[in-house]
XYZ file of C-alpha atoms in Angstrom:
569
model
C -40.485 34.716 -4.286
C -38.663 36.296 -7.200
C -37.106 34.296 -10.021
C -33.676 35.155 -8.834
C -34.338 34.190 -5.298
C -35.705 30.849 -6.484
C -32.575 30.148 -8.491
C -30.435 31.017 -5.496
C -32.379 28.634 -3.370
C -32.154 25.757 -6.008
C -28.368 26.469 -6.231
C -27.934 26.039 -2.492
C -30.022 22.775 -2.540
C -27.972 21.358 -5.368
C -24.725 22.405 -3.583
C -25.880 20.767 -0.405
C -26.811 17.566 -2.233
C -23.566 17.391 -3.990
C -21.613 17.930 -0.768
C -23.685 15.332 0.873
C -23.054 12.860 -1.972
C -19.368 13.470 -1.805
C -19.333 13.132 2.012
C -21.192 9.847 1.761
C -18.680 8.650 -0.963
C -15.750 9.631 1.083
C -17.223 7.966 4.137
C -17.956 4.805 2.146
C -14.368 4.671 0.906
C -13.051 5.404 4.435
C -15.074 2.502 5.744
C -13.970 0.162 2.853
C -11.840 -2.750 4.092
C -8.659 -3.594 2.066
C -8.576 -7.009 0.497
C -4.867 -7.270 1.535
C -2.465 -5.571 4.106
C 0.848 -5.976 2.374
C 3.685 -5.146 4.753
C 7.016 -4.823 3.038
C 10.146 -4.704 5.104
C 13.578 -4.038 3.396
C 16.379 -5.219 5.745
C 18.785 -2.326 6.396
C 17.113 0.182 3.919
C 18.483 3.270 5.528
C 16.244 6.318 5.227
C 18.088 8.015 2.431
C 18.304 4.886 0.198
C 14.931 5.190 -1.628
C 15.939 8.449 -3.166
C 19.687 8.215 -3.181
C 19.756 6.606 -6.755
C 16.290 7.483 -7.788
C 17.475 9.169 -10.991
C 18.494 5.723 -12.221
C 15.312 4.012 -11.263
C 12.422 3.163 -13.602
C 8.617 3.467 -12.890
C 6.551 1.390 -10.670
C 8.830 0.486 -7.852
C 10.173 3.129 -5.492
C 8.667 5.935 -7.695
C 5.283 4.452 -7.121
C 5.642 4.657 -3.496
C 7.225 8.095 -3.426
C 4.725 9.548 -5.839
C 1.532 7.894 -4.855
C 1.997 7.352 -1.179
C 2.140 9.077 2.096
C 6.075 9.322 2.579
C 7.323 9.923 6.256
C 11.051 10.953 5.640
C 11.765 11.669 9.274
C 11.161 8.323 10.804
C 13.574 7.038 13.552
C 13.723 4.016 15.900
C 13.775 4.992 19.496
C 15.731 2.078 20.709
C 19.595 1.494 20.844
C 20.306 -1.967 19.570
C 19.248 -1.641 15.917
C 19.314 -5.254 14.915
C 17.244 -7.360 12.655
C 14.887 -9.038 15.198
C 14.481 -5.844 17.269
C 13.417 -3.896 14.250
C 11.122 -6.456 12.811
C 9.443 -7.213 16.266
C 8.926 -3.462 16.610
C 7.324 -3.145 13.179
C 5.052 -6.216 14.053
C 4.041 -5.083 17.626
C 4.315 -1.358 17.510
C 6.146 -1.677 20.724
C 9.702 -0.835 22.125
C 11.978 -3.752 22.694
C 11.624 -3.062 26.431
C 7.905 -4.229 25.927
C 8.087 -6.918 23.060
C 11.157 -8.443 24.701
C 13.436 -8.764 21.542
C 16.416 -6.824 22.806
C 18.907 -8.431 20.363
C 19.395 -11.129 17.791
C 20.792 -13.104 20.845
C 21.003 -12.658 24.493
C 22.270 -14.485 27.519
C 19.513 -16.545 29.214
C 20.481 -16.666 32.912
C 18.100 -19.614 33.576
C 19.493 -21.707 30.768
C 22.954 -20.389 31.375
C 23.727 -19.930 27.722
C 23.362 -17.606 24.751
C 19.920 -18.070 22.949
C 18.852 -17.243 19.490
C 15.735 -14.870 19.539
C 13.156 -17.146 18.051
C 14.643 -20.614 18.815
C 12.100 -22.958 20.557
C 13.116 -26.354 21.682
C 9.449 -27.535 21.610
C 9.385 -27.359 17.898
C 11.580 -28.573 14.945
C 12.272 -27.612 11.468
C 9.903 -29.400 9.142
C 12.093 -31.694 6.912
C 15.684 -30.829 5.878
C 17.218 -27.372 5.685
C 18.737 -26.464 8.997
C 21.437 -24.123 9.598
C 24.798 -25.417 8.316
C 27.188 -23.872 10.913
C 30.263 -24.583 8.632
C 29.091 -22.185 6.075
C 26.647 -19.964 7.899
C 27.890 -16.278 8.102
C 25.079 -15.033 10.335
C 26.871 -15.825 13.722
C 23.499 -15.331 15.572
C 22.132 -18.316 13.830
C 24.885 -20.511 15.199
C 23.769 -19.761 18.779
C 20.580 -21.772 18.557
C 20.538 -25.141 20.293
C 18.200 -26.716 17.920
C 16.546 -26.057 14.591
C 13.112 -25.240 16.042
C 11.621 -21.840 15.511
C 8.411 -20.202 16.658
C 7.028 -16.627 17.487
C 6.383 -17.643 21.222
C 9.422 -15.779 22.573
C 7.737 -12.438 21.621
C 6.194 -10.772 24.685
C 3.568 -8.762 22.835
C 0.926 -9.546 20.264
C 1.542 -8.587 16.719
C -0.684 -6.760 14.138
C -1.183 -10.008 12.322
C -2.356 -11.568 15.590
C -4.886 -8.886 16.125
C -6.177 -9.378 12.606
C -6.665 -13.015 13.216
C -8.645 -12.337 16.444
C -10.587 -9.507 14.944
C -11.757 -11.507 11.980
C -12.365 -14.872 13.793
C -9.365 -16.576 12.194
C -10.626 -16.072 8.624
C -7.806 -13.860 7.664
C -4.925 -15.560 5.782
C -1.690 -14.530 7.300
C 1.727 -15.167 6.020
C 5.294 -14.031 6.401
C 8.075 -14.737 3.883
C 11.683 -13.858 4.010
C 15.200 -15.189 3.440
C 15.701 -14.758 7.302
C 13.606 -16.888 9.575
C 13.462 -14.130 12.458
C 12.057 -11.786 9.859
C 9.260 -14.008 8.662
C 8.354 -15.563 12.033
C 8.149 -12.110 13.995
C 5.767 -10.557 11.272
C 3.638 -13.673 10.861
C 2.942 -13.790 14.652
C 1.175 -16.447 16.598
C -1.634 -17.233 14.236
C 0.053 -16.881 10.776
C 2.300 -19.186 8.739
C 6.024 -18.293 8.175
C 8.504 -19.512 5.560
C 12.123 -18.687 5.205
C 15.024 -19.618 2.854
C 17.379 -22.471 3.719
C 20.848 -21.642 2.494
C 21.812 -25.299 2.729
C 18.993 -26.763 0.715
C 18.139 -23.530 -1.456
C 14.568 -24.132 -0.533
C 11.870 -22.286 1.492
C 11.108 -24.112 4.818
C 9.131 -23.802 7.973
C 8.851 -25.380 11.353
C 6.255 -27.816 12.771
C 4.849 -24.980 14.740
C 3.063 -23.973 11.595
C 2.415 -27.324 9.705
C 2.600 -30.935 10.253
C 3.468 -31.444 6.619
C 4.384 -29.022 3.831
C 1.424 -27.804 1.570
C 1.787 -29.452 -1.856
C 2.387 -26.137 -3.563
C 5.492 -25.640 -1.464
C 6.929 -28.956 -2.194
C 6.229 -28.297 -5.928
C 7.927 -24.925 -5.779
C 10.918 -26.362 -4.092
C 11.113 -29.299 -6.428
C 11.550 -26.875 -9.306
C 14.982 -25.950 -7.891
C 14.482 -22.217 -9.049
C 17.848 -21.307 -7.361
C 19.714 -23.391 -9.680
C 19.031 -20.958 -12.478
C 21.960 -18.985 -11.088
C 24.183 -21.978 -11.566
C 27.503 -20.771 -13.005
C 26.011 -17.209 -13.270
C 27.407 -14.071 -11.824
C 25.963 -10.929 -10.294
C 26.712 -8.267 -12.928
C 25.829 -4.552 -13.139
C 22.396 -3.869 -14.422
C 23.318 -0.645 -16.274
C 26.517 0.591 -17.959
C 29.139 1.286 -15.231
C 29.663 4.942 -16.115
C 26.041 5.705 -15.162
C 26.653 4.651 -11.398
C 27.528 7.264 -8.705
C 30.182 4.789 -7.350
C 31.719 4.004 -10.686
C 35.494 4.156 -10.210
C 35.690 3.372 -6.622
C 38.926 4.459 -5.142
C 39.384 1.300 -3.032
C 37.793 -1.996 -2.492
C 40.176 -3.659 -0.103
C 37.761 -3.146 2.915
C 35.141 -5.280 1.171
C 34.589 -8.909 2.257
C 35.451 -11.614 -0.174
C 33.571 -14.833 0.747
C 34.276 -18.132 -0.870
C 35.488 -16.377 -4.032
C 32.557 -14.022 -4.589
C 35.147 -11.299 -5.000
C 35.410 -7.672 -4.139
C 34.515 -6.397 -7.653
C 31.947 -7.036 -10.353
C 31.153 -9.500 -11.552
C 30.523 -11.660 -8.590
C 30.363 -15.358 -9.539
C 27.948 -17.648 -7.681
C 29.859 -20.748 -8.891
C 28.272 -24.157 -9.374
C 24.933 -24.979 -7.719
C 26.549 -27.886 -5.922
C 29.022 -25.624 -4.219
C 28.707 -25.559 -0.425
C 28.474 -21.761 -0.336
C 26.164 -21.420 -3.369
C 22.972 -20.924 -1.326
C 24.793 -18.393 0.846
C 26.248 -16.374 -2.108
C 22.676 -16.046 -3.559
C 21.593 -14.231 -0.379
C 24.573 -11.799 -0.543
C 23.093 -10.423 -3.795
C 19.842 -9.418 -5.409
C 19.169 -13.048 -6.342
C 18.047 -13.491 -2.702
C 15.244 -10.979 -3.147
C 14.237 -12.199 -6.533
C 13.715 -15.791 -5.125
C 11.796 -14.380 -2.128
C 9.525 -12.553 -4.500
C 8.954 -15.639 -6.789
C 7.935 -17.745 -3.722
C 5.666 -14.974 -2.445
C 3.937 -14.636 -5.892
C 3.350 -18.469 -5.805
C 2.110 -18.204 -2.246
C -0.452 -15.495 -3.324
C -1.765 -17.602 -6.081
C -1.987 -20.953 -4.340
C -3.425 -19.619 -1.087
C -5.703 -17.145 -2.918
C -4.416 -14.152 -1.014
C -6.765 -11.090 -1.251
C -9.688 -13.215 -2.502
C -11.175 -13.399 0.930
C -14.228 -11.884 2.645
C -12.009 -10.329 5.189
C -8.616 -8.640 4.913
C -5.666 -10.967 4.350
C -2.098 -10.136 5.640
C 1.114 -10.827 3.728
C 4.520 -9.709 5.073
C 7.531 -9.801 2.852
C 10.922 -9.033 4.270
C 13.601 -8.540 1.634
C 16.786 -9.457 3.156
C 19.523 -8.901 0.340
C 20.233 -5.254 1.001
C 21.455 -6.203 4.596
C 23.762 -8.826 3.430
C 25.071 -6.742 0.638
C 25.825 -3.928 3.067
C 27.659 -6.320 5.432
C 29.768 -7.558 2.698
C 30.444 -4.291 0.641
C 29.291 -1.260 2.590
C 26.328 1.085 2.065
C 28.278 3.443 -0.130
C 29.480 0.952 -2.670
C 28.917 -0.009 -6.298
C 27.354 -3.274 -5.044
C 24.755 -1.626 -2.847
C 23.859 0.895 -5.750
C 23.253 -1.970 -8.103
C 21.473 -3.962 -5.439
C 19.132 -1.049 -4.783
C 18.418 -0.549 -8.548
C 17.573 -4.212 -8.880
C 15.355 -4.052 -5.713
C 13.448 -1.219 -7.392
C 12.605 -3.570 -10.185
C 11.632 -6.384 -7.732
C 9.235 -4.008 -6.055
C 7.940 -2.948 -9.360
C 7.311 -6.571 -10.250
C 5.587 -7.080 -6.942
C 3.137 -4.046 -7.247
C 2.330 -5.180 -10.870
C 1.486 -8.578 -9.727
C -0.628 -7.163 -6.775
C -2.381 -4.758 -9.041
C -3.231 -7.558 -11.557
C -4.457 -10.128 -9.005
C -5.950 -8.001 -6.254
C -5.798 -4.321 -7.250
C -3.519 -1.675 -5.735
C -6.710 0.259 -4.866
C -7.807 -2.651 -2.737
C -4.423 -3.205 -1.068
C -2.947 -1.337 1.929
C 0.754 -1.161 1.460
C 3.340 -0.141 3.885
C 7.043 -0.209 3.344
C 9.726 0.282 6.076
C 12.994 -1.216 7.407
C 14.151 -2.819 10.452
C 17.296 -0.549 10.783
C 19.619 1.536 8.826
C 23.435 0.968 8.276
C 26.699 2.566 9.105
C 29.128 3.390 6.305
C 32.314 1.523 6.132
C 35.137 3.405 8.109
C 37.392 2.976 5.186
C 35.023 4.745 2.770
C 34.813 7.636 5.304
C 38.563 7.584 5.734
C 38.827 8.144 1.908
C 36.765 11.302 2.154
C 38.999 12.613 4.888
C 37.427 11.510 8.150
C 39.854 10.610 10.937
C 37.582 9.186 13.604
C 35.714 6.263 12.028
C 37.326 2.794 12.624
C 36.561 -0.738 13.555
C 36.566 -1.606 17.222
C 38.768 -4.535 18.605
C 36.350 -6.542 20.880
C 39.417 -7.865 22.745
C 39.777 -4.366 24.189
C 36.804 -5.260 26.412
C 38.931 -8.058 27.921
C 41.832 -5.930 28.749
C 43.875 -7.194 31.674
C 43.914 -3.773 33.115
C 40.248 -3.774 33.623
C 40.378 -7.110 35.416
C 43.156 -5.913 37.527
C 41.353 -2.880 38.662
C 38.290 -4.892 39.542
C 40.455 -7.284 41.586
C 42.028 -4.454 43.482
C 38.612 -3.174 44.355
C 36.620 -6.222 44.977
C 39.232 -8.937 45.448
C 37.788 -10.701 42.291
C 38.581 -9.732 38.748
C 37.905 -11.667 35.612
C 35.532 -14.037 37.266
C 32.990 -11.185 37.771
C 32.368 -10.895 33.991
C 30.399 -13.718 32.391
C 30.569 -12.626 28.831
C 29.978 -9.829 26.195
C 27.159 -10.333 23.863
C 26.319 -7.235 21.708
C 25.454 -4.760 23.036
C 25.549 -6.091 26.614
C 28.136 -7.103 29.114
C 26.719 -9.854 31.381
C 28.158 -10.217 34.962
C 28.220 -13.479 36.921
C 25.604 -12.817 39.554
C 26.696 -16.183 41.203
C 30.234 -14.962 41.852
C 28.934 -11.569 43.047
C 26.707 -13.097 45.486
C 29.243 -15.686 46.682
C 31.536 -12.899 47.433
C 28.919 -10.859 49.098
C 29.327 -7.917 46.676
C 26.858 -5.168 45.804
C 25.627 -5.655 42.087
C 25.159 -1.839 41.808
C 28.733 -1.145 42.836
C 30.326 -3.847 40.587
C 28.234 -2.565 37.614
C 29.280 1.080 38.096
C 32.956 0.138 38.566
C 33.178 -1.912 35.383
C 31.131 0.672 33.364
C 33.570 3.453 34.549
C 36.509 1.287 33.404
C 34.898 0.517 29.941
C 33.920 4.066 29.275
C 37.793 4.914 29.362
C 38.393 2.647 26.329
C 38.914 4.725 23.247
C 35.919 4.040 20.795
C 33.496 3.601 23.673
C 31.015 6.521 24.106
C 28.817 5.258 26.928
C 28.597 2.223 29.278
C 25.236 2.249 30.964
C 24.233 0.181 33.926
C 20.957 -1.530 34.270
C 20.663 -0.321 37.845
C 20.731 3.302 36.611
C 18.152 2.442 33.974
C 15.938 0.748 36.574
C 16.373 3.560 39.062
C 15.802 6.218 36.443
C 19.172 7.846 37.143
C 20.068 8.482 33.453
C 20.878 11.862 32.247
C 18.159 13.308 29.868
C 20.050 12.683 26.554
C 18.492 11.197 23.471
C 21.048 8.375 23.153
C 20.512 7.287 26.937
C 16.723 7.352 26.380
C 17.314 4.835 23.552
C 19.369 2.659 25.659
C 16.642 2.571 28.403
C 13.990 1.745 25.802
C 16.019 -1.250 24.754
C 16.136 -2.618 28.255
C 14.195 -5.702 29.210
C 14.814 -6.936 32.864
C 14.788 -10.599 32.152
C 16.836 -10.576 28.916
C 19.192 -7.545 28.857
C 22.761 -7.581 30.319
C 24.209 -5.607 33.257
C 25.958 -2.957 31.127
C 24.867 -1.649 27.675
C 27.899 -0.523 25.624
C 27.416 2.091 23.125
C 30.315 2.745 20.700
C 31.273 6.052 19.309
C 29.689 7.261 16.006
C 30.940 5.322 13.035
C 33.002 2.887 15.312
C 31.813 -0.635 15.597
C 32.832 -4.425 15.772
C 33.159 -5.854 12.375
C 34.135 -9.379 13.394
C 31.483 -11.989 12.904
C 33.098 -15.086 14.519
C 36.250 -14.564 12.391
C 34.698 -13.218 9.307
C 35.605 -9.545 8.872
C 32.814 -7.683 7.268
C 32.730 -4.170 5.730
C 29.822 -2.815 7.657
C 27.204 -3.415 10.183
C 24.521 -1.778 12.276
C 23.230 -1.944 15.971
C 23.757 1.577 17.265
C 21.442 4.322 18.481
C 23.059 6.840 15.915
C 20.928 8.218 13.253
C 22.393 6.321 10.346
C 21.117 3.184 12.207
C 17.750 4.537 13.422
C 16.682 6.391 10.308
C 14.413 4.341 8.006
C 11.694 5.069 5.510
C 8.021 4.765 6.477
C 5.676 4.814 3.378
C 1.951 3.975 3.091
C 0.332 3.548 -0.466
C -2.643 1.857 -2.009
C -6.311 2.132 -1.128
C -6.369 5.409 -3.121
C -4.520 6.982 -0.218
C -3.660 10.694 -1.019
C -0.036 11.239 -1.739
C 1.816 13.441 0.742
C 5.274 14.243 2.015
C 5.458 14.470 5.800
C 8.564 15.793 7.547
C 7.163 15.597 11.069
C 9.119 13.249 13.432
C 7.454 9.874 13.515
C 8.566 6.304 14.398
C 8.227 2.832 12.908
C 6.288 1.891 16.010
C 3.488 4.003 14.526
C 2.970 1.522 11.691
C 1.185 -1.190 13.493
C -1.337 1.042 15.424
C -2.026 3.013 12.199
C -2.956 -0.216 10.346
C -5.042 -1.460 13.180
C -6.909 2.010 13.283
C -7.389 1.798 9.487
C -8.920 -1.540 9.862
C -10.991 -0.596 12.885
C -9.546 -3.385 15.085
C -7.600 -3.638 18.432
C -4.036 -2.554 18.403
C -1.287 -5.059 19.565
C -1.007 -5.401 23.287
C 2.103 -3.752 23.791
C 1.836 -0.820 21.300
C 3.657 2.351 22.133
C 3.329 4.034 18.688
C 0.802 6.577 17.573
C -1.791 6.519 14.741
C -0.478 8.416 11.678
C -3.290 10.759 10.839
C -2.436 11.185 7.132
C -3.210 7.647 6.541
C -6.461 7.190 8.382
C -8.079 10.587 7.797
């Protein structure tokens, strides 16, 4: 063999060896388990929000995710009732609401003959003080609960955190933390622990489903009264006002002024002893800051990420949702809120990096739903159609008169309206020997004639597969669960919605199948995942099966999502 040929052969051998080493290194990295799965949910973080004000954001927060992660910028929910529990349960289970059963924040339970709150459970009770104060609670769905007990048992599908507990023989430490109980409980699942913020006591609380007594570190955190640092303080702008996109807003009259919090900056919290003080904190970035403080304490005291198997921590930041309800998505308040949220995320990622390592943490960030712009804001820009919908139109006497002419019974046929469903009184229908299908279609036809109503979809049409092949109608069908959904699903026209929360008029809300409500970010980061921008259509239901595949464990029982190849390959 010539010298030249020997050199060529050696070069081939060296190249093969290097390729083999690189392949083995890549395989080892692929098989490496994260120390922590960190699932971040930002309530009402519409898909455009992470980049809308990016030019004013610093390093380490959204920029870290957008520059170092796999960014899916075309992620949409495929269900129609885009509310908090529906989205959080979908993120937790990877399933549609038709499967996991959470069709709305509340629904009418025909067996109990009353409206029920999604995670209420009469078999359990709040641990200690801190229940819902109905005199100051602005979340009308919370008032529906008969008792203060909360548990994940109403979920009809297992969660990702459940499957982690099963796969690792109960050794994974699993926690969910949020201002909202339904956010923390749904993500923590059956085997984890959940904590949420009590607006009445300004402390983090839980139920006796999880503990018989509070861990000492929780009691110590609560005793520090960290919320009181906002006593007599105000929410003020973080940057000079001229730097904001929404500086010089044309009108603020549509914004909600609750208990003197005001419609313009600065927004005063008032005295810590004030009865609305805890509520006002949650209507501002302070709610997220307190949530992070508690979560960091939890990580230290429970030694999260120091385990022999992956741990799971879900943090749901709720302030963005409340800010949007009070002031609207396109407002100076939401702009400043997102800039402050960016710093909160940067603080979280820095803490994780120091205590566990971002390269040992699998991070996913998403949202439970988007948000609709306030009609008044769109009207200022020249739009004519956006408006608030008067719920009393659904109880128009003309509708009942038409029903009585056709069936001999009118108003008695309708039990109640609980967004997004009209529930009929099946007892009255049976007593009068009427056909349920006929009554549903007659009422739906009348409701669809009301200005501002786009669709009124009967459950009989859903069950029998008689819906037209339209995207919105598919989302309505995906929201249907036979034991919990009502008889008619009402879809309002784009940018038209009810803004009356039991007498409190809010600026904006969510809960529709339109793109502004279904579009949310989906971003994976950490674990040395290669950064990539993906414009392919995906869904938030893909998150749970993707994490399960990454870990090599069983997917949640009702999963309908798909594994995102950019994360696992």
